[in-house]
Short mmCIF file of N, CA and C and ligand atoms in Angstrom, two decimals:
data_model
loop_
_atom_site.label_atom_id
_atom_site.label_comp_id
_atom_site.label_asym_id
_atom_site.label_seq_id
_atom_site.Cartn_x
_atom_site.Cartn_y
_atom_site.Cartn_z
N VAL A 1 0.84 -1.20 0.00
CA VAL A 1 0.00 0.00 0.00
C VAL A 1 0.87 1.26 0.00
N LEU A 2 1.89 1.25 0.85
CA LEU A 2 2.76 2.44 0.92
C LEU A 2 3.51 2.62 -0.40
N ALA A 3 3.94 1.52 -0.99
CA ALA A 3 4.65 1.60 -2.28
C ALA A 3 3.71 2.16 -3.35
N ALA A 4 2.46 1.76 -3.31
CA ALA A 4 1.49 2.22 -4.30
C ALA A 4 1.15 3.69 -4.13
N SER A 5 1.41 4.23 -2.93
CA SER A 5 1.09 5.64 -2.69
C SER A 5 2.12 6.57 -3.33
N LYS A 6 3.22 6.01 -3.82
CA LYS A 6 4.31 6.83 -4.35
C LYS A 6 4.41 6.67 -5.87
N LYS A 7 3.80 7.61 -6.58
CA LYS A 7 3.83 7.56 -8.04
C LYS A 7 5.27 7.75 -8.53
N ASP A 8 5.69 6.91 -9.45
CA ASP A 8 7.06 6.94 -9.98
C ASP A 8 8.09 6.94 -8.83
N GLY A 9 7.78 6.23 -7.78
CA GLY A 9 8.59 6.33 -6.56
C GLY A 9 9.97 5.71 -6.66
N SER A 10 10.86 6.26 -5.82
CA SER A 10 12.18 5.65 -5.62
C SER A 10 12.15 5.06 -4.22
N LEU A 11 12.32 3.75 -4.15
CA LEU A 11 12.20 3.06 -2.87
C LEU A 11 13.52 2.42 -2.48
N LEU A 12 13.74 2.32 -1.18
CA LEU A 12 14.99 1.74 -0.67
C LEU A 12 14.66 0.75 0.43
N GLU A 13 15.27 -0.43 0.33
CA GLU A 13 15.11 -1.42 1.39
C GLU A 13 16.47 -1.78 1.96
N LEU A 14 16.59 -1.72 3.28
CA LEU A 14 17.82 -2.14 3.95
C LEU A 14 17.55 -3.50 4.58
N GLY A 15 18.17 -4.54 4.06
CA GLY A 15 17.90 -5.91 4.52
C GLY A 15 16.94 -6.60 3.56
N THR A 16 17.49 -7.19 2.53
CA THR A 16 16.66 -7.85 1.49
C THR A 16 16.09 -9.16 1.98
N GLY A 17 16.90 -9.91 2.75
CA GLY A 17 16.54 -11.28 3.09
C GLY A 17 16.39 -12.07 1.79
N THR A 18 15.37 -12.90 1.72
CA THR A 18 15.15 -13.67 0.49
C THR A 18 14.19 -12.93 -0.45
N GLY A 19 13.81 -11.70 -0.09
CA GLY A 19 13.03 -10.88 -1.02
C GLY A 19 11.53 -10.84 -0.77
N LEU A 20 11.11 -11.32 0.39
CA LEU A 20 9.67 -11.34 0.65
C LEU A 20 9.07 -9.93 0.66
N SER A 21 9.69 -9.04 1.42
CA SER A 21 9.13 -7.67 1.48
C SER A 21 9.35 -6.93 0.17
N ALA A 22 10.46 -7.23 -0.51
CA ALA A 22 10.69 -6.60 -1.83
C ALA A 22 9.56 -7.01 -2.78
N CYS A 23 9.13 -8.25 -2.65
CA CYS A 23 8.04 -8.77 -3.49
C CYS A 23 6.76 -7.94 -3.27
N TRP A 24 6.47 -7.66 -2.00
CA TRP A 24 5.28 -6.86 -1.69
C TRP A 24 5.42 -5.43 -2.21
N MET A 25 6.61 -4.89 -2.08
CA MET A 25 6.81 -3.51 -2.55
C MET A 25 6.64 -3.44 -4.07
N LEU A 26 7.24 -4.42 -4.77
CA LEU A 26 7.11 -4.45 -6.23
C LEU A 26 5.65 -4.59 -6.65
N ASP A 27 4.90 -5.33 -5.86
CA ASP A 27 3.49 -5.53 -6.15
C ASP A 27 2.72 -4.19 -6.11
N GLY A 28 3.14 -3.30 -5.19
CA GLY A 28 2.45 -2.02 -5.07
C GLY A 28 2.98 -0.95 -6.01
N MET A 29 4.23 -1.07 -6.44
CA MET A 29 4.87 -0.02 -7.24
C MET A 29 4.29 0.07 -8.64
N ASP A 30 4.27 1.30 -9.19
CA ASP A 30 3.86 1.42 -10.59
C ASP A 30 5.04 1.04 -11.50
N GLN A 31 4.82 1.09 -12.79
CA GLN A 31 5.81 0.58 -13.74
C GLN A 31 7.07 1.45 -13.80
N VAL A 32 6.96 2.72 -13.40
CA VAL A 32 8.12 3.62 -13.49
C VAL A 32 8.90 3.65 -12.17
N ALA A 33 8.28 3.19 -11.12
CA ALA A 33 8.94 3.22 -9.81
C ALA A 33 10.15 2.28 -9.80
N ASN A 34 11.07 2.54 -8.87
CA ASN A 34 12.23 1.66 -8.76
C ASN A 34 12.56 1.39 -7.30
N LEU A 35 13.18 0.24 -7.09
CA LEU A 35 13.54 -0.19 -5.73
C LEU A 35 15.00 -0.62 -5.70
N LYS A 36 15.72 -0.09 -4.73
CA LYS A 36 17.08 -0.57 -4.45
C LYS A 36 16.99 -1.34 -3.14
N SER A 37 17.58 -2.54 -3.12
CA SER A 37 17.52 -3.35 -1.91
C SER A 37 18.90 -3.94 -1.63
N VAL A 38 19.35 -3.85 -0.39
CA VAL A 38 20.71 -4.29 -0.05
C VAL A 38 20.69 -5.30 1.09
N ASP A 39 21.59 -6.27 0.98
CA ASP A 39 21.80 -7.24 2.06
C ASP A 39 23.26 -7.67 1.98
N ASN A 40 23.84 -8.04 3.11
CA ASN A 40 25.25 -8.44 3.07
C ASN A 40 25.41 -9.96 2.93
N ASP A 41 24.30 -10.67 2.77
CA ASP A 41 24.38 -12.13 2.64
C ASP A 41 24.11 -12.53 1.18
N PRO A 42 25.16 -12.90 0.44
CA PRO A 42 24.99 -13.17 -1.00
C PRO A 42 24.03 -14.32 -1.27
N ALA A 43 23.99 -15.32 -0.37
CA ALA A 43 23.11 -16.48 -0.62
C ALA A 43 21.65 -16.05 -0.59
N LEU A 44 21.31 -15.16 0.34
CA LEU A 44 19.92 -14.69 0.43
C LEU A 44 19.57 -13.83 -0.78
N VAL A 45 20.48 -12.95 -1.14
CA VAL A 45 20.20 -12.06 -2.28
C VAL A 45 20.03 -12.88 -3.57
N GLU A 46 20.79 -13.97 -3.66
CA GLU A 46 20.68 -14.82 -4.85
C GLU A 46 19.25 -15.40 -4.96
N ILE A 47 18.69 -15.78 -3.83
CA ILE A 47 17.31 -16.30 -3.84
C ILE A 47 16.34 -15.20 -4.30
N ALA A 48 16.53 -13.99 -3.76
CA ALA A 48 15.66 -12.88 -4.17
C ALA A 48 15.80 -12.62 -5.67
N ARG A 49 17.04 -12.63 -6.16
CA ARG A 49 17.28 -12.37 -7.59
C ARG A 49 16.58 -13.41 -8.45
N GLN A 50 16.68 -14.67 -8.03
CA GLN A 50 16.08 -15.75 -8.83
C GLN A 50 14.57 -15.61 -8.94
N HIS A 51 13.96 -15.15 -7.84
CA HIS A 51 12.50 -15.14 -7.81
C HIS A 51 11.89 -13.80 -8.19
N LEU A 52 12.71 -12.75 -8.18
CA LEU A 52 12.18 -11.43 -8.50
C LEU A 52 12.94 -10.87 -9.70
N ASP A 53 12.68 -11.44 -10.83
CA ASP A 53 13.32 -11.01 -12.06
C ASP A 53 12.49 -9.86 -12.63
N ASP A 54 12.79 -8.66 -12.17
CA ASP A 54 11.95 -7.49 -12.47
C ASP A 54 12.88 -6.30 -12.69
N PRO A 55 12.79 -5.62 -13.84
CA PRO A 55 13.72 -4.51 -14.12
C PRO A 55 13.58 -3.34 -13.14
N ARG A 56 12.51 -3.31 -12.35
CA ARG A 56 12.33 -2.17 -11.43
C ARG A 56 13.14 -2.32 -10.15
N VAL A 57 13.69 -3.52 -9.93
CA VAL A 57 14.45 -3.72 -8.69
C VAL A 57 15.92 -3.98 -8.98
N GLU A 58 16.77 -3.38 -8.13
CA GLU A 58 18.20 -3.60 -8.21
C GLU A 58 18.65 -4.12 -6.85
N PHE A 59 19.30 -5.28 -6.85
CA PHE A 59 19.78 -5.85 -5.58
C PHE A 59 21.27 -5.57 -5.42
N PHE A 60 21.66 -5.30 -4.22
CA PHE A 60 23.07 -5.02 -3.92
C PHE A 60 23.52 -5.94 -2.79
N VAL A 61 24.71 -6.52 -2.96
CA VAL A 61 25.30 -7.31 -1.88
C VAL A 61 26.41 -6.46 -1.28
N GLN A 62 26.12 -5.90 -0.13
CA GLN A 62 27.06 -4.96 0.49
C GLN A 62 26.63 -4.74 1.94
N ASP A 63 27.57 -4.29 2.73
CA ASP A 63 27.19 -3.87 4.08
C ASP A 63 26.27 -2.65 3.95
N ALA A 64 25.14 -2.70 4.63
CA ALA A 64 24.13 -1.64 4.46
C ALA A 64 24.65 -0.28 4.90
N SER A 65 25.55 -0.29 5.85
CA SER A 65 26.09 0.97 6.34
C SER A 65 26.93 1.65 5.24
N GLU A 66 27.78 0.85 4.59
CA GLU A 66 28.57 1.38 3.47
C GLU A 66 27.64 1.82 2.35
N PHE A 67 26.64 0.99 2.10
CA PHE A 67 25.71 1.28 1.01
C PHE A 67 25.00 2.62 1.25
N LEU A 68 24.53 2.82 2.50
CA LEU A 68 23.85 4.08 2.83
C LEU A 68 24.75 5.27 2.50
N ARG A 69 26.02 5.15 2.86
CA ARG A 69 26.94 6.26 2.62
C ARG A 69 27.15 6.49 1.12
N SER A 70 27.06 5.43 0.33
CA SER A 70 27.26 5.59 -1.12
C SER A 70 26.05 6.29 -1.77
N LEU A 71 24.96 6.41 -1.02
CA LEU A 71 23.74 7.00 -1.58
C LEU A 71 23.63 8.50 -1.33
N THR A 72 24.65 9.07 -0.70
CA THR A 72 24.60 10.51 -0.37
C THR A 72 24.22 11.32 -1.62
N GLY A 73 23.25 12.21 -1.44
CA GLY A 73 22.80 13.05 -2.57
C GLY A 73 21.56 12.49 -3.24
N GLN A 74 21.27 11.21 -3.02
CA GLN A 74 20.04 10.64 -3.59
C GLN A 74 18.90 10.81 -2.60
N GLU A 75 17.69 10.79 -3.11
CA GLU A 75 16.52 10.92 -2.23
C GLU A 75 15.48 9.86 -2.57
N PHE A 76 14.82 9.37 -1.54
CA PHE A 76 13.86 8.27 -1.71
C PHE A 76 12.47 8.66 -1.19
N ASP A 77 11.47 8.04 -1.80
CA ASP A 77 10.09 8.27 -1.38
C ASP A 77 9.68 7.36 -0.23
N LEU A 78 10.38 6.23 -0.12
CA LEU A 78 10.05 5.26 0.92
C LEU A 78 11.31 4.49 1.30
N ILE A 79 11.59 4.42 2.59
CA ILE A 79 12.72 3.62 3.06
C ILE A 79 12.18 2.60 4.05
N PHE A 80 12.39 1.32 3.75
CA PHE A 80 12.05 0.25 4.68
C PHE A 80 13.37 -0.21 5.31
N ALA A 81 13.55 0.13 6.57
CA ALA A 81 14.80 -0.22 7.26
C ALA A 81 14.54 -1.53 8.00
N ASP A 82 14.98 -2.64 7.41
CA ASP A 82 14.66 -3.95 8.00
C ASP A 82 15.91 -4.70 8.43
N THR A 83 16.94 -3.92 8.79
CA THR A 83 18.12 -4.51 9.42
C THR A 83 18.64 -3.48 10.42
N TRP A 84 19.74 -3.79 11.09
CA TRP A 84 20.22 -2.89 12.15
C TRP A 84 20.55 -1.51 11.60
N THR A 85 21.15 -1.53 10.41
CA THR A 85 21.54 -0.26 9.80
C THR A 85 20.32 0.53 9.38
N GLY A 86 20.35 1.81 9.68
CA GLY A 86 19.22 2.67 9.31
C GLY A 86 18.09 2.57 10.31
N LYS A 87 18.31 1.75 11.34
CA LYS A 87 17.28 1.56 12.36
C LYS A 87 17.94 1.76 13.73
N TYR A 88 18.80 0.84 14.08
CA TYR A 88 19.52 0.99 15.34
C TYR A 88 20.94 1.50 15.15
N ARG A 89 21.37 1.54 13.89
CA ARG A 89 22.70 2.05 13.53
C ARG A 89 22.54 3.03 12.38
N ASP A 90 23.34 4.06 12.37
CA ASP A 90 23.32 5.03 11.26
C ASP A 90 21.94 5.64 11.02
N LEU A 91 21.16 5.73 12.09
CA LEU A 91 19.80 6.27 11.93
C LEU A 91 19.84 7.73 11.48
N TYR A 92 20.90 8.41 11.87
CA TYR A 92 20.96 9.85 11.53
C TYR A 92 21.06 10.08 10.02
N ILE A 93 21.51 9.06 9.27
CA ILE A 93 21.67 9.25 7.81
C ILE A 93 20.33 9.18 7.09
N THR A 94 19.45 8.28 7.55
CA THR A 94 18.25 7.97 6.75
C THR A 94 17.35 9.17 6.44
N PRO A 95 17.04 10.06 7.39
CA PRO A 95 16.16 11.19 7.04
C PRO A 95 16.74 12.05 5.92
N SER A 96 18.07 12.14 5.86
CA SER A 96 18.66 12.98 4.82
C SER A 96 18.47 12.34 3.44
N LEU A 97 18.12 11.06 3.42
CA LEU A 97 17.89 10.37 2.14
C LEU A 97 16.40 10.35 1.77
N LEU A 98 15.57 10.98 2.59
CA LEU A 98 14.13 10.99 2.31
C LEU A 98 13.73 12.27 1.59
N LYS A 99 12.86 12.13 0.60
CA LYS A 99 12.26 13.32 -0.01
C LYS A 99 11.26 13.91 0.98
N GLU A 100 10.87 15.15 0.75
CA GLU A 100 9.76 15.69 1.53
C GLU A 100 8.52 14.84 1.25
N GLY A 101 7.84 14.44 2.27
CA GLY A 101 6.69 13.55 2.09
C GLY A 101 7.10 12.08 2.04
N GLY A 102 8.40 11.85 2.12
CA GLY A 102 8.91 10.49 2.09
C GLY A 102 8.63 9.75 3.39
N ILE A 103 8.47 8.44 3.26
CA ILE A 103 8.08 7.61 4.40
C ILE A 103 9.25 6.75 4.85
N TYR A 104 9.52 6.76 6.15
CA TYR A 104 10.48 5.85 6.76
C TYR A 104 9.66 4.82 7.53
N PHE A 105 9.95 3.56 7.31
CA PHE A 105 9.09 2.49 7.81
C PHE A 105 9.93 1.43 8.51
N VAL A 106 9.53 1.06 9.74
CA VAL A 106 10.19 -0.07 10.42
C VAL A 106 9.12 -0.97 11.04
N ASP A 107 9.46 -2.25 11.16
CA ASP A 107 8.54 -3.16 11.86
C ASP A 107 9.30 -3.86 13.00
N ASP A 108 8.71 -4.88 13.56
CA ASP A 108 9.31 -5.59 14.71
C ASP A 108 9.53 -4.66 15.90
N MET A 109 8.57 -3.78 16.14
CA MET A 109 8.75 -2.80 17.20
C MET A 109 8.00 -3.14 18.49
N LEU A 110 7.15 -4.17 18.46
CA LEU A 110 6.46 -4.56 19.69
C LEU A 110 7.31 -5.58 20.47
N PRO A 111 7.37 -5.44 21.79
CA PRO A 111 8.23 -6.32 22.60
C PRO A 111 7.91 -7.80 22.39
N ARG A 112 8.96 -8.60 22.35
CA ARG A 112 8.82 -10.05 22.23
C ARG A 112 9.65 -10.73 23.31
N GLU A 113 9.18 -11.91 23.69
CA GLU A 113 9.88 -12.62 24.76
C GLU A 113 11.30 -13.01 24.36
N ASP A 114 11.52 -13.23 23.07
CA ASP A 114 12.85 -13.68 22.65
C ASP A 114 13.80 -12.51 22.32
N TRP A 115 13.39 -11.28 22.60
CA TRP A 115 14.31 -10.17 22.41
C TRP A 115 15.48 -10.32 23.37
N PRO A 116 16.70 -10.09 22.89
CA PRO A 116 17.85 -10.16 23.81
C PRO A 116 17.78 -9.03 24.83
N GLU A 117 18.51 -9.24 25.92
CA GLU A 117 18.49 -8.22 26.97
C GLU A 117 18.94 -6.87 26.39
N GLY A 118 18.23 -5.85 26.75
CA GLY A 118 18.63 -4.51 26.30
C GLY A 118 17.95 -4.07 25.01
N HIS A 119 17.33 -5.03 24.29
CA HIS A 119 16.75 -4.64 23.00
C HIS A 119 15.53 -3.72 23.17
N ALA A 120 14.74 -3.97 24.24
CA ALA A 120 13.56 -3.12 24.46
C ALA A 120 13.97 -1.65 24.62
N LEU A 121 15.10 -1.44 25.27
CA LEU A 121 15.59 -0.07 25.45
C LEU A 121 15.98 0.54 24.11
N LYS A 122 16.59 -0.31 23.27
CA LYS A 122 16.98 0.18 21.93
C LYS A 122 15.75 0.58 21.13
N ALA A 123 14.71 -0.27 21.20
CA ALA A 123 13.48 0.02 20.44
C ALA A 123 12.85 1.32 20.94
N ALA A 124 12.81 1.48 22.26
CA ALA A 124 12.24 2.70 22.82
C ALA A 124 13.07 3.91 22.40
N GLY A 125 14.38 3.72 22.37
CA GLY A 125 15.29 4.81 21.97
C GLY A 125 15.07 5.21 20.52
N LEU A 126 14.83 4.20 19.67
CA LEU A 126 14.58 4.50 18.25
C LEU A 126 13.33 5.37 18.10
N ILE A 127 12.27 4.98 18.81
CA ILE A 127 11.01 5.74 18.72
C ILE A 127 11.21 7.17 19.24
N GLU A 128 11.92 7.26 20.35
CA GLU A 128 12.16 8.59 20.92
C GLU A 128 12.97 9.47 19.96
N THR A 129 13.99 8.86 19.36
CA THR A 129 14.83 9.62 18.42
C THR A 129 14.01 10.10 17.24
N LEU A 130 13.19 9.21 16.70
CA LEU A 130 12.37 9.60 15.54
C LEU A 130 11.38 10.70 15.92
N ALA A 131 10.75 10.52 17.09
CA ALA A 131 9.70 11.46 17.51
C ALA A 131 10.26 12.85 17.79
N SER A 132 11.51 12.90 18.20
CA SER A 132 12.06 14.20 18.58
C SER A 132 12.80 14.86 17.41
N ARG A 133 12.85 14.17 16.28
CA ARG A 133 13.61 14.74 15.16
C ARG A 133 12.83 15.85 14.47
N GLU A 134 13.48 16.98 14.32
CA GLU A 134 12.89 18.11 13.61
C GLU A 134 12.54 17.71 12.18
N GLY A 135 11.34 18.04 11.75
CA GLY A 135 10.97 17.77 10.36
C GLY A 135 10.45 16.37 10.12
N MET A 136 10.22 15.60 11.20
CA MET A 136 9.64 14.27 11.03
C MET A 136 8.41 14.16 11.91
N VAL A 137 7.38 13.50 11.40
CA VAL A 137 6.21 13.22 12.22
C VAL A 137 6.07 11.70 12.24
N ILE A 138 5.76 11.14 13.41
CA ILE A 138 5.72 9.68 13.47
C ILE A 138 4.37 9.15 13.95
N SER A 139 4.11 7.91 13.57
CA SER A 139 2.92 7.22 14.03
C SER A 139 3.31 5.79 14.40
N GLN A 140 2.84 5.34 15.56
CA GLN A 140 3.15 3.98 16.00
C GLN A 140 1.89 3.13 15.88
N LEU A 141 1.98 2.05 15.16
CA LEU A 141 0.82 1.19 14.96
C LEU A 141 0.98 -0.09 15.78
N ASN A 142 0.02 -0.29 16.68
CA ASN A 142 0.04 -1.46 17.54
C ASN A 142 -0.62 -2.62 16.80
N TRP A 143 0.00 -3.02 15.73
CA TRP A 143 -0.58 -4.04 14.85
C TRP A 143 0.53 -5.00 14.42
N SER A 144 0.16 -6.27 14.25
CA SER A 144 1.14 -7.28 13.83
C SER A 144 2.33 -7.25 14.79
N ASN A 145 3.55 -7.16 14.24
CA ASN A 145 4.72 -7.16 15.12
C ASN A 145 5.13 -5.74 15.56
N GLY A 146 4.27 -4.76 15.25
CA GLY A 146 4.57 -3.38 15.68
C GLY A 146 5.22 -2.60 14.57
N ILE A 147 4.51 -1.60 14.08
CA ILE A 147 4.97 -0.81 12.94
C ILE A 147 5.22 0.62 13.41
N VAL A 148 6.28 1.22 12.95
CA VAL A 148 6.45 2.66 13.16
C VAL A 148 6.68 3.31 11.80
N LEU A 149 5.88 4.33 11.53
CA LEU A 149 5.99 5.10 10.29
C LEU A 149 6.45 6.50 10.64
N ALA A 150 7.36 7.03 9.88
CA ALA A 150 7.74 8.43 10.07
C ALA A 150 7.73 9.09 8.70
N VAL A 151 7.24 10.31 8.64
CA VAL A 151 7.19 11.04 7.37
C VAL A 151 7.98 12.33 7.52
N LYS A 152 8.76 12.63 6.49
CA LYS A 152 9.53 13.88 6.49
C LYS A 152 8.65 14.99 5.92
N TYR A 153 8.56 16.09 6.60
CA TYR A 153 7.69 17.17 6.13
C TYR A 153 8.43 18.50 6.19
N SER A 154 7.90 19.48 5.47
CA SER A 154 8.48 20.82 5.60
C SER A 154 7.61 21.58 6.59
N ARG A 155 8.22 22.41 7.41
CA ARG A 155 7.49 23.17 8.43
C ARG A 155 6.32 23.93 7.80
N LYS A 156 6.58 24.48 6.59
CA LYS A 156 5.56 25.27 5.91
C LYS A 156 4.28 24.47 5.71
N GLY A 157 4.49 23.16 5.42
CA GLY A 157 3.36 22.37 4.99
C GLY A 157 2.57 21.68 6.08
N ARG A 158 2.88 21.93 7.36
CA ARG A 158 2.24 21.14 8.41
C ARG A 158 1.61 22.03 9.48
N GLY A 159 0.56 21.54 10.06
CA GLY A 159 -0.04 22.24 11.18
C GLY A 159 -1.18 23.12 10.77
N ASN A 160 -1.68 23.88 11.72
CA ASN A 160 -2.84 24.74 11.51
C ASN A 160 -2.43 25.99 10.74
N PRO A 161 -2.99 26.21 9.52
CA PRO A 161 -2.58 27.37 8.73
C PRO A 161 -2.90 28.70 9.42
N GLY A 162 -3.83 28.68 10.38
CA GLY A 162 -4.19 29.90 11.09
C GLY A 162 -3.17 30.30 12.14
N GLN A 163 -2.24 29.42 12.48
CA GLN A 163 -1.29 29.73 13.57
C GLN A 163 -0.07 30.45 13.05
C1 SAM B 201 14.82 -9.09 8.95
S1 SAM B 201 15.83 -9.68 7.69
C2 SAM B 201 15.20 -8.90 6.24
C3 SAM B 201 13.92 -9.52 5.78
C4 SAM B 201 13.31 -8.94 4.53
N1 SAM B 201 13.31 -7.50 4.51
C5 SAM B 201 11.88 -9.44 4.39
O1 SAM B 201 11.00 -8.91 5.11
O2 SAM B 201 11.64 -10.32 3.61
C6 SAM B 201 17.31 -8.76 7.96
C7 SAM B 201 18.37 -8.94 6.90
O3 SAM B 201 19.43 -8.04 7.18
C8 SAM B 201 20.62 -8.61 6.70
N2 SAM B 201 21.77 -7.92 7.33
C9 SAM B 201 22.25 -8.09 8.59
N3 SAM B 201 23.29 -7.25 8.79
C10 SAM B 201 23.47 -6.55 7.64
C11 SAM B 201 24.37 -5.55 7.22
N4 SAM B 201 25.32 -5.08 8.05
N5 SAM B 201 24.28 -5.07 5.97
C12 SAM B 201 23.33 -5.54 5.12
N6 SAM B 201 22.42 -6.48 5.46
C13 SAM B 201 22.49 -6.99 6.71
C14 SAM B 201 20.49 -10.09 7.03
O4 SAM B 201 21.29 -10.86 6.17
C15 SAM B 201 18.99 -10.33 6.84
O5 SAM B 201 18.72 -10.88 5.59
#
């Protein structure tokens, strides 16, 4: 749905895995939209490549942190941060890669019994960091495994026009 909301969108996924979420994003994207997806595990990316033979997607095998840095100057309509990078690491870079109106999306935000010690604090810290960031508005959805959406906005475009 989010991918479909971005006409001719440029989308970025951090953490390809075997391509399940890339598959959903491609399903929502229009024909002109494009998706870049990165993972550091070549075996997983190979599975995604085999099953998602689509000119709109480009897969990269690289450390996501290095990859993020190589994207400086580019802007995306939607970023799905599904690995440590861009979520619990290098979070400060991701908003600079978002267009105005661009969506930053993370899941796995609701506490689970198998979370390692200290992870709940990290998750709370991520939400706090996003919520306090100038130029971002966030929404937390208590659904499935816990979704957090953040949108980059310009001050001019938000709030009560009478104020
Ligand atoms: C939660 S899985 C991604 C699942 C996928 N987005 C999906 O929903 O189908 C996280 C992925 O991050 C990858 N990963 C872990 N550390 C990474 C790093 N430093 N750079 C790039 N990818 C990394 C793992 O190999 C794993 O495939």
